[in-house]
């Protein structure tokens, strides 16, 4: 979703999951827009599991889902105005993965489930932790030989992008470049100037 000039939205779990119970991951990522694009028209992308680019490591030990950006020439469906790469990787126990990475991108790994290690020094990480990589042209992730009893594999989100290096001002749900722009954003919200996301996935107007 691109907020642009302002967008009213709500994220909710699928109704079937609310009724039956179960576990799912909800990951909200905010990618800052350059100042020149801050007030562009809002837009929404409906990306489903079958739309992502699926790749495997040479030894078959890891499954990669390229969600946004590109990896070694393989592009994902997600479109962002700030160049990023976002990958959901599943590594079998003991599997190691080294991916080429743009040197002008920063890089991080967020562990959704399981235990493993990152970087050439194999620094340990586990579910709920984030590792930030230093400068370089590759990212390395390794799954521990033994995983937690509640997950068979290491599930990790690999993410990076091109730093904007512009001033940033944020308050509540608004991210702008100056305090004055923040005040304008609140006024726009209060006066009903923001757009809305059309219903998708069979949702009602109330977001259910």
GROMACS .gro file of C-alpha atoms in nm:
model
  208
    1UNK     CA    1   0.000   0.000   0.000
    2UNK     CA    2   0.127   0.347  -0.088
    3UNK     CA    3  -0.017   0.604   0.154
    4UNK     CA    4   0.087   0.903  -0.057
    5UNK     CA    5  -0.147   1.198   0.002
    6UNK     CA    6  -0.331   1.000   0.271
    7UNK     CA    7  -0.524   0.677   0.301
    8UNK     CA    8  -0.767   0.535   0.559
    9UNK     CA    9  -0.716   0.162   0.608
   10UNK     CA   10  -0.747  -0.126   0.853
   11UNK     CA   11  -0.568  -0.460   0.864
   12UNK     CA   12  -0.762  -0.756   1.003
   13UNK     CA   13  -0.700  -1.135   1.011
   14UNK     CA   14  -0.910  -1.355   0.780
   15UNK     CA   15  -1.258  -1.419   0.916
   16UNK     CA   16  -1.208  -1.799   0.891
   17UNK     CA   17  -0.905  -1.773   1.121
   18UNK     CA   18  -1.094  -1.561   1.372
   19UNK     CA   19  -1.372  -1.822   1.383
   20UNK     CA   20  -1.159  -2.137   1.389
   21UNK     CA   21  -0.849  -2.009   1.567
   22UNK     CA   22  -0.491  -2.066   1.461
   23UNK     CA   23  -0.158  -1.893   1.417
   24UNK     CA   24  -0.046  -1.654   1.145
   25UNK     CA   25   0.217  -1.385   1.113
   26UNK     CA   26   0.128  -1.022   1.056
   27UNK     CA   27   0.425  -0.809   0.952
   28UNK     CA   28   0.379  -0.437   0.894
   29UNK     CA   29   0.664  -0.264   0.715
   30UNK     CA   30   0.681   0.111   0.656
   31UNK     CA   31   0.894   0.220   0.359
   32UNK     CA   32   0.952   0.595   0.359
   33UNK     CA   33   0.873   0.792   0.045
   34UNK     CA   34   1.116   1.052  -0.095
   35UNK     CA   35   0.999   1.409  -0.033
   36UNK     CA   36   0.916   1.456  -0.401
   37UNK     CA   37   0.670   1.161  -0.386
   38UNK     CA   38   0.513   1.225  -0.042
   39UNK     CA   39   0.189   1.363  -0.183
   40UNK     CA   40   0.145   1.126  -0.476
   41UNK     CA   41  -0.190   0.955  -0.530
   42UNK     CA   42  -0.250   0.661  -0.291
   43UNK     CA   43  -0.249   0.309  -0.433
   44UNK     CA   44  -0.302  -0.048  -0.312
   45UNK     CA   45  -0.149  -0.377  -0.428
   46UNK     CA   46  -0.320  -0.711  -0.361
   47UNK     CA   47  -0.030  -0.958  -0.361
   48UNK     CA   48  -0.124  -1.318  -0.290
   49UNK     CA   49   0.093  -1.625  -0.231
   50UNK     CA   50   0.069  -1.740  -0.590
   51UNK     CA   51   0.202  -1.408  -0.720
   52UNK     CA   52   0.543  -1.404  -0.549
   53UNK     CA   53   0.860  -1.520  -0.727
   54UNK     CA   54   0.961  -1.863  -0.590
   55UNK     CA   55   1.328  -1.964  -0.588
   56UNK     CA   56   1.535  -2.236  -0.423
   57UNK     CA   57   1.896  -2.253  -0.314
   58UNK     CA   58   2.126  -2.471  -0.529
   59UNK     CA   59   2.117  -2.755  -0.273
   60UNK     CA   60   1.741  -2.732  -0.223
   61UNK     CA   61   1.779  -2.650   0.146
   62UNK     CA   62   1.605  -2.312   0.125
   63UNK     CA   63   1.286  -2.182  -0.036
   64UNK     CA   64   1.283  -1.811  -0.124
   65UNK     CA   65   0.977  -1.598  -0.188
   66UNK     CA   66   1.072  -1.269  -0.355
   67UNK     CA   67   0.795  -1.032  -0.245
   68UNK     CA   68   0.934  -0.695  -0.357
   69UNK     CA   69   1.234  -0.575  -0.549
   70UNK     CA   70   1.465  -0.824  -0.715
   71UNK     CA   71   1.719  -1.087  -0.629
   72UNK     CA   72   1.989  -1.179  -0.879
   73UNK     CA   73   1.764  -1.084  -1.170
   74UNK     CA   74   1.444  -1.239  -1.029
   75UNK     CA   75   1.180  -0.972  -0.961
   76UNK     CA   76   0.899  -0.986  -0.706
   77UNK     CA   77   0.554  -0.833  -0.763
   78UNK     CA   78   0.570  -0.567  -0.490
   79UNK     CA   79   0.621  -0.211  -0.617
   80UNK     CA   80   0.783   0.055  -0.399
   81UNK     CA   81   0.899   0.403  -0.493
   82UNK     CA   82   1.205   0.369  -0.273
   83UNK     CA   83   1.413   0.078  -0.412
   84UNK     CA   84   1.399  -0.220  -0.173
   85UNK     CA   85   1.427  -0.598  -0.174
   86UNK     CA   86   1.202  -0.808   0.053
   87UNK     CA   87   1.232  -1.187   0.074
   88UNK     CA   88   1.066  -1.450   0.293
   89UNK     CA   89   1.308  -1.743   0.325
   90UNK     CA   90   1.245  -2.088   0.472
   91UNK     CA   91   1.562  -2.281   0.560
   92UNK     CA   92   1.564  -2.649   0.651
   93UNK     CA   93   1.765  -2.746   0.961
   94UNK     CA   94   2.138  -2.713   0.888
   95UNK     CA   95   2.086  -2.529   0.558
   96UNK     CA   96   2.297  -2.222   0.479
   97UNK     CA   97   2.208  -1.950   0.232
   98UNK     CA   98   2.428  -1.674   0.087
   99UNK     CA   99   2.249  -1.422  -0.134
  100UNK     CA  100   2.395  -1.150  -0.357
  101UNK     CA  101   2.298  -0.807  -0.224
  102UNK     CA  102   2.325  -0.457  -0.368
  103UNK     CA  103   2.612  -0.271  -0.204
  104UNK     CA  104   2.412   0.054  -0.196
  105UNK     CA  105   2.138  -0.121   0.008
  106UNK     CA  106   2.131  -0.165   0.382
  107UNK     CA  107   2.029  -0.513   0.497
  108UNK     CA  108   1.856  -0.686   0.787
  109UNK     CA  109   1.710  -1.022   0.882
  110UNK     CA  110   1.398  -1.059   1.097
  111UNK     CA  111   1.336  -1.408   1.234
  112UNK     CA  112   0.970  -1.513   1.220
  113UNK     CA  113   1.030  -1.860   1.365
  114UNK     CA  114   1.314  -2.092   1.454
  115UNK     CA  115   1.681  -2.044   1.537
  116UNK     CA  116   1.989  -1.983   1.327
  117UNK     CA  117   2.287  -1.759   1.264
  118UNK     CA  118   2.371  -1.471   1.032
  119UNK     CA  119   2.677  -1.324   0.868
  120UNK     CA  120   3.022  -1.465   0.806
  121UNK     CA  121   3.074  -1.482   1.183
  122UNK     CA  122   2.754  -1.690   1.231
  123UNK     CA  123   2.607  -1.470   1.501
  124UNK     CA  124   2.308  -1.644   1.664
  125UNK     CA  125   1.951  -1.522   1.609
  126UNK     CA  126   1.613  -1.661   1.711
  127UNK     CA  127   1.241  -1.589   1.669
  128UNK     CA  128   1.151  -1.226   1.730
  129UNK     CA  129   1.505  -1.094   1.682
  130UNK     CA  130   1.643  -0.869   1.409
  131UNK     CA  131   2.000  -0.877   1.279
  132UNK     CA  132   2.142  -0.575   1.095
  133UNK     CA  133   2.412  -0.649   0.838
  134UNK     CA  134   2.714  -0.428   0.772
  135UNK     CA  135   2.833  -0.309   0.432
  136UNK     CA  136   2.895  -0.575   0.171
  137UNK     CA  137   2.768  -0.747  -0.143
  138UNK     CA  138   2.605  -1.056   0.014
  139UNK     CA  139   2.387  -1.174   0.305
  140UNK     CA  140   2.441  -1.508   0.478
  141UNK     CA  141   2.186  -1.692   0.692
  142UNK     CA  142   2.216  -2.042   0.843
  143UNK     CA  143   1.954  -2.257   1.017
  144UNK     CA  144   2.050  -2.446   1.331
  145UNK     CA  145   2.065  -2.825   1.302
  146UNK     CA  146   1.800  -2.854   1.575
  147UNK     CA  147   1.498  -2.626   1.572
  148UNK     CA  148   1.239  -2.547   1.838
  149UNK     CA  149   0.973  -2.812   1.889
  150UNK     CA  150   0.697  -2.586   1.751
  151UNK     CA  151   0.865  -2.509   1.415
  152UNK     CA  152   1.042  -2.747   1.174
  153UNK     CA  153   1.238  -2.478   0.985
  154UNK     CA  154   1.397  -2.136   1.017
  155UNK     CA  155   1.158  -1.871   0.882
  156UNK     CA  156   1.324  -1.536   0.817
  157UNK     CA  157   1.244  -1.211   0.633
  158UNK     CA  158   1.544  -1.061   0.453
  159UNK     CA  159   1.504  -0.694   0.382
  160UNK     CA  160   1.703  -0.399   0.259
  161UNK     CA  161   1.676  -0.078   0.065
  162UNK     CA  162   1.842   0.232  -0.061
  163UNK     CA  163   1.868   0.493   0.218
  164UNK     CA  164   1.686   0.818   0.135
  165UNK     CA  165   1.893   1.032   0.371
  166UNK     CA  166   1.630   1.306   0.399
  167UNK     CA  167   1.494   1.478   0.713
  168UNK     CA  168   1.207   1.282   0.871
  169UNK     CA  169   0.928   1.396   1.104
  170UNK     CA  170   0.673   1.149   1.237
  171UNK     CA  171   0.387   1.150   1.482
  172UNK     CA  172   0.120   0.883   1.522
  173UNK     CA  173   0.054   0.725   1.181
  174UNK     CA  174   0.199   1.014   0.981
  175UNK     CA  175   0.553   1.031   0.840
  176UNK     CA  176   0.658   1.351   0.667
  177UNK     CA  177   0.973   1.563   0.624
  178UNK     CA  178   0.889   1.861   0.844
  179UNK     CA  179   0.676   1.951   1.149
  180UNK     CA  180   0.469   2.182   0.930
  181UNK     CA  181   0.386   1.897   0.694
  182UNK     CA  182   0.279   1.685   0.992
  183UNK     CA  183   0.039   1.956   1.105
  184UNK     CA  184  -0.105   1.968   0.752
  185UNK     CA  185  -0.148   1.590   0.751
  186UNK     CA  186  -0.351   1.602   1.075
  187UNK     CA  187  -0.566   1.881   0.934
  188UNK     CA  188  -0.626   1.679   0.616
  189UNK     CA  189  -0.732   1.379   0.827
  190UNK     CA  190  -0.964   1.584   1.047
  191UNK     CA  191  -1.130   1.743   0.744
  192UNK     CA  192  -1.189   1.409   0.569
  193UNK     CA  193  -0.948   1.464   0.283
  194UNK     CA  194  -0.785   1.118   0.297
  195UNK     CA  195  -0.874   0.843   0.051
  196UNK     CA  196  -0.990   0.490   0.134
  197UNK     CA  197  -0.879   0.141   0.033
  198UNK     CA  198  -1.141  -0.047  -0.173
  199UNK     CA  199  -1.269  -0.373  -0.021
  200UNK     CA  200  -1.073  -0.682  -0.126
  201UNK     CA  201  -1.067  -1.054  -0.042
  202UNK     CA  202  -1.443  -1.044   0.009
  203UNK     CA  203  -1.410  -0.794   0.294
  204UNK     CA  204  -1.696  -0.569   0.393
  205UNK     CA  205  -1.668  -0.193   0.401
  206UNK     CA  206  -1.608  -0.224   0.775
  207UNK     CA  207  -1.291  -0.423   0.707
  208UNK     CA  208  -1.421  -0.764   0.818
   0.00000   0.00000   0.00000
